[in-house]
mmCIF file of C-alpha atoms in Angstrom:
data_model
loop_
_atom_site.group_PDB
_atom_site.id
_atom_site.type_symbol
_atom_site.label_atom_id
_atom_site.label_comp_id
_atom_site.label_asym_id
_atom_site.label_seq_id
_atom_site.Cartn_x
_atom_site.Cartn_y
_atom_site.Cartn_z
ATOM 1 C CA UNK A 78 95.943 76.215 74.299
ATOM 2 C CA UNK A 79 92.431 77.626 74.421
ATOM 3 C CA UNK A 80 91.574 75.876 71.174
ATOM 4 C CA UNK A 81 93.035 72.616 72.472
ATOM 5 C CA UNK A 82 91.083 72.981 75.702
ATOM 6 C CA UNK A 83 87.819 73.464 73.766
ATOM 7 C CA UNK A 84 88.574 70.585 71.392
ATOM 8 C CA UNK A 85 89.434 68.336 74.318
ATOM 9 C CA UNK A 86 86.198 69.203 76.138
ATOM 10 C CA UNK A 87 84.178 68.324 73.037
ATOM 11 C CA UNK A 88 86.287 65.216 72.424
ATOM 12 C CA UNK A 89 85.773 63.838 75.922
ATOM 13 C CA UNK A 90 82.068 64.640 75.770
ATOM 14 C CA UNK A 91 81.622 62.853 72.432
ATOM 15 C CA UNK A 92 83.654 59.834 73.527
ATOM 16 C CA UNK A 93 81.723 59.333 76.738
ATOM 17 C CA UNK A 94 82.782 56.185 78.538
ATOM 18 C CA UNK A 95 84.988 55.111 75.598
ATOM 19 C CA UNK A 96 87.611 57.459 77.067
ATOM 20 C CA UNK A 97 88.735 56.043 80.389
ATOM 21 C CA UNK A 98 89.027 58.155 83.539
ATOM 22 C CA UNK A 99 92.790 57.519 83.439
ATOM 23 C CA UNK A 100 93.054 59.042 79.962
ATOM 24 C CA UNK A 101 90.834 61.977 80.920
ATOM 25 C CA UNK A 102 93.155 62.598 83.855
ATOM 26 C CA UNK A 103 96.205 62.439 81.567
ATOM 27 C CA UNK A 104 94.716 65.111 79.311
ATOM 28 C CA UNK A 105 93.829 67.267 82.334
ATOM 29 C CA UNK A 106 97.359 66.951 83.692
ATOM 30 C CA UNK A 107 98.801 67.859 80.288
ATOM 31 C CA UNK A 108 96.705 71.022 80.157
ATOM 32 C CA UNK A 109 97.694 71.902 83.732
ATOM 33 C CA UNK A 110 101.389 71.452 82.934
ATOM 34 C CA UNK A 111 101.263 72.977 79.453
ATOM 35 C CA UNK A 112 102.912 76.296 80.284
ATOM 36 C CA UNK A 113 105.838 74.556 81.987
ATOM 37 C CA UNK A 114 106.121 71.930 79.241
ATOM 38 C CA UNK A 115 106.156 74.590 76.534
ATOM 39 C CA UNK A 116 109.315 76.105 78.048
ATOM 40 C CA UNK A 117 111.376 73.766 75.859
ATOM 41 C CA UNK A 118 109.798 75.216 72.732
ATOM 42 C CA UNK A 119 110.026 78.783 73.998
ATOM 43 C CA UNK A 120 113.774 78.348 74.529
ATOM 44 C CA UNK A 121 114.178 78.330 70.712
ATOM 45 C CA UNK A 122 117.298 76.240 71.291
ATOM 46 C CA UNK A 123 118.194 73.361 68.968
ATOM 47 C CA UNK A 124 115.212 73.870 66.696
ATOM 48 C CA UNK A 125 114.791 72.943 63.057
ATOM 49 C CA UNK A 126 112.167 72.879 60.345
ATOM 50 C CA UNK A 127 109.751 70.013 60.849
ATOM 51 C CA UNK A 128 107.498 68.637 58.161
ATOM 52 C CA UNK A 129 104.551 68.278 60.545
ATOM 53 C CA UNK A 130 102.956 65.230 58.902
ATOM 54 C CA UNK A 131 105.910 62.916 58.845
ATOM 55 C CA UNK A 132 104.899 59.358 58.133
ATOM 56 C CA UNK A 133 106.117 56.764 55.692
ATOM 57 C CA UNK A 134 103.553 57.464 53.001
ATOM 58 C CA UNK A 135 104.779 61.079 52.810
ATOM 59 C CA UNK A 136 108.257 59.972 51.772
ATOM 60 C CA UNK A 137 109.565 59.179 48.313
ATOM 61 C CA UNK A 138 112.242 56.504 48.384
ATOM 62 C CA UNK A 139 114.848 56.396 45.611
ATOM 63 C CA UNK A 140 114.439 53.956 42.751
ATOM 64 C CA UNK A 141 118.214 53.548 42.672
ATOM 65 C CA UNK A 142 119.007 51.028 45.407
ATOM 66 C CA UNK A 143 122.481 52.571 45.794
ATOM 67 C CA UNK A 144 121.034 55.953 46.700
ATOM 68 C CA UNK A 145 120.151 56.884 50.243
ATOM 69 C CA UNK A 146 118.273 60.056 49.294
ATOM 70 C CA UNK A 147 114.688 59.970 50.528
ATOM 71 C CA UNK A 148 112.462 62.986 49.977
ATOM 72 C CA UNK A 149 109.603 64.148 52.143
ATOM 73 C CA UNK A 150 106.590 65.770 50.513
ATOM 74 C CA UNK A 151 103.292 67.289 51.691
ATOM 75 C CA UNK A 152 104.836 70.226 53.516
ATOM 76 C CA UNK A 153 101.576 72.088 54.254
ATOM 77 C CA UNK A 154 102.023 71.556 58.030
ATOM 78 C CA UNK A 155 105.664 72.657 58.306
ATOM 79 C CA UNK A 156 106.886 74.793 61.183
ATOM 80 C CA UNK A 157 109.976 75.484 63.270
ATOM 81 C CA UNK A 158 110.075 73.125 66.249
ATOM 82 C CA UNK A 159 112.115 70.328 67.784
ATOM 83 C CA UNK A 160 112.989 67.615 65.270
ATOM 84 C CA UNK A 161 111.715 65.053 67.731
ATOM 85 C CA UNK A 162 108.161 66.110 66.842
ATOM 86 C CA UNK A 163 108.454 64.513 63.406
ATOM 87 C CA UNK A 164 110.210 61.488 64.893
ATOM 88 C CA UNK A 165 107.482 61.001 67.522
ATOM 89 C CA UNK A 166 104.723 61.443 64.976
ATOM 90 C CA UNK A 167 106.270 58.879 62.657
ATOM 91 C CA UNK A 168 107.297 56.254 65.181
ATOM 92 C CA UNK A 169 105.226 56.633 68.353
ATOM 93 C CA UNK A 170 102.001 57.645 66.624
ATOM 94 C CA UNK A 171 102.056 55.262 63.670
ATOM 95 C CA UNK A 172 103.927 52.186 64.820
ATOM 96 C CA UNK A 173 102.488 49.429 66.963
ATOM 97 C CA UNK A 174 104.541 48.600 70.074
ATOM 98 C CA UNK A 175 106.409 45.596 68.708
ATOM 99 C CA UNK A 176 107.759 47.538 65.719
ATOM 100 C CA UNK A 177 108.434 50.651 67.766
ATOM 101 C CA UNK A 178 110.249 48.754 70.508
ATOM 102 C CA UNK A 179 112.405 47.029 67.918
ATOM 103 C CA UNK A 180 113.456 50.103 65.917
ATOM 104 C CA UNK A 181 112.795 53.240 67.963
ATOM 105 C CA UNK A 182 116.029 53.443 69.971
ATOM 106 C CA UNK A 183 118.334 52.305 67.132
ATOM 107 C CA UNK A 184 116.766 54.906 64.836
ATOM 108 C CA UNK A 185 117.091 57.628 67.474
ATOM 109 C CA UNK A 186 120.744 56.586 67.912
ATOM 110 C CA UNK A 187 121.258 56.795 64.150
ATOM 111 C CA UNK A 188 119.490 60.159 63.964
ATOM 112 C CA UNK A 189 121.668 61.596 66.730
ATOM 113 C CA UNK A 190 124.848 60.221 65.154
ATOM 114 C CA UNK A 191 123.864 61.874 61.884
ATOM 115 C CA UNK A 192 123.301 65.196 63.651
ATOM 116 C CA UNK A 193 126.774 65.008 65.165
ATOM 117 C CA UNK A 194 128.326 63.954 61.830
ATOM 118 C CA UNK A 195 126.743 67.005 60.203
ATOM 119 C CA UNK A 196 128.195 69.380 62.779
ATOM 120 C CA UNK A 197 125.468 69.778 65.404
ATOM 121 C CA UNK A 198 127.135 70.509 68.753
ATOM 122 C CA UNK A 199 125.768 70.899 72.255
ATOM 123 C CA UNK A 200 122.861 68.498 71.722
ATOM 124 C CA UNK A 201 123.739 65.202 73.333
ATOM 125 C CA UNK A 202 121.879 61.917 73.076
ATOM 126 C CA UNK A 203 120.148 62.546 76.411
ATOM 127 C CA UNK A 204 118.758 65.857 75.073
ATOM 128 C CA UNK A 205 117.298 63.996 72.098
ATOM 129 C CA UNK A 206 115.682 61.442 74.432
ATOM 130 C CA UNK A 207 114.219 64.238 76.556
ATOM 131 C CA UNK A 208 112.855 66.027 73.495
ATOM 132 C CA UNK A 209 111.499 62.788 72.062
ATOM 133 C CA UNK A 210 109.612 61.854 75.229
ATOM 134 C CA UNK A 211 108.148 65.357 75.421
ATOM 135 C CA UNK A 212 107.114 65.156 71.764
ATOM 136 C CA UNK A 213 105.481 61.775 72.363
ATOM 137 C CA UNK A 214 103.537 63.234 75.280
ATOM 138 C CA UNK A 215 102.294 66.170 73.194
ATOM 139 C CA UNK A 216 101.261 63.763 70.420
ATOM 140 C CA UNK A 217 98.308 62.656 72.565
ATOM 141 C CA UNK A 218 96.670 65.870 71.354
ATOM 142 C CA UNK A 219 96.880 64.815 67.698
ATOM 143 C CA UNK A 220 93.937 62.365 67.762
ATOM 144 C CA UNK A 221 91.883 65.080 69.490
ATOM 145 C CA UNK A 222 92.662 67.472 66.625
ATOM 146 C CA UNK A 223 92.030 64.736 64.053
ATOM 147 C CA UNK A 224 88.618 63.906 65.508
ATOM 148 C CA UNK A 225 87.708 67.621 65.698
ATOM 149 C CA UNK A 226 88.587 67.947 62.007
ATOM 150 C CA UNK A 227 86.412 65.014 60.940
ATOM 151 C CA UNK A 228 89.213 62.611 60.203
ATOM 152 C CA UNK A 229 87.603 59.155 60.299
ATOM 153 C CA UNK A 230 87.741 57.210 63.578
ATOM 154 C CA UNK A 231 89.566 54.371 61.828
ATOM 155 C CA UNK A 232 92.522 56.761 61.682
ATOM 156 C CA UNK A 233 92.342 58.834 64.862
ATOM 157 C CA UNK A 234 91.239 56.000 67.178
ATOM 158 C CA UNK A 235 94.155 53.800 66.115
ATOM 159 C CA UNK A 236 96.486 56.792 66.513
ATOM 160 C CA UNK A 237 95.073 57.375 69.994
ATOM 161 C CA UNK A 238 95.679 53.781 71.023
ATOM 162 C CA UNK A 239 99.216 53.651 69.651
ATOM 163 C CA UNK A 240 100.285 56.981 71.146
ATOM 164 C CA UNK A 241 98.895 56.060 74.555
ATOM 165 C CA UNK A 242 100.906 52.824 74.457
ATOM 166 C CA UNK A 243 104.040 54.819 73.617
ATOM 167 C CA UNK A 244 103.351 57.268 76.461
ATOM 168 C CA UNK A 245 103.214 54.310 78.838
ATOM 169 C CA UNK A 246 106.271 52.553 77.396
ATOM 170 C CA UNK A 247 108.390 55.715 77.595
ATOM 171 C CA UNK A 248 107.055 56.778 81.003
ATOM 172 C CA UNK A 249 105.999 60.149 79.588
ATOM 173 C CA UNK A 250 103.580 60.788 82.471
ATOM 174 C CA UNK A 251 106.679 61.391 84.585
ATOM 175 C CA UNK A 252 107.176 64.626 82.632
ATOM 176 C CA UNK A 253 103.932 65.978 84.050
ATOM 177 C CA UNK A 254 105.447 66.165 87.535
#
């Protein structure tokens, strides 16, 4: 959190008036609520391995149209966390609102149904929604990290805009209390 705090200070300084007061306040509220919001992670309940850079160009699709086996690659950012982190990164961070609004809930429904079909118990659809919204909220820190690591603005600025739209659409500010 100290690193994030430093990166965010530098980020807001470099962005100047390009970062609205409302967004500055959102980041401040996230930092203030961080300890409470991290309780979900610290519970170590219903965790899995996440790829950490889950987007469509890190997935190999099968050549055989009858196969449903897709393979993720580029696992250098993997960790143990809530699966919703990869889902939020892929959908909320990378999809514009019209695409996200069209497919987000059906894909979350499908994902949850697959969990249940594969034997996951005690993790209802509401728990997935809660985790997903929390993951979307935390994703607002990704463009800050990207900018701090010299990823071009054409990438991080678009990510910032899309994730902020998702935060609004999913009422993620409500999680801040």
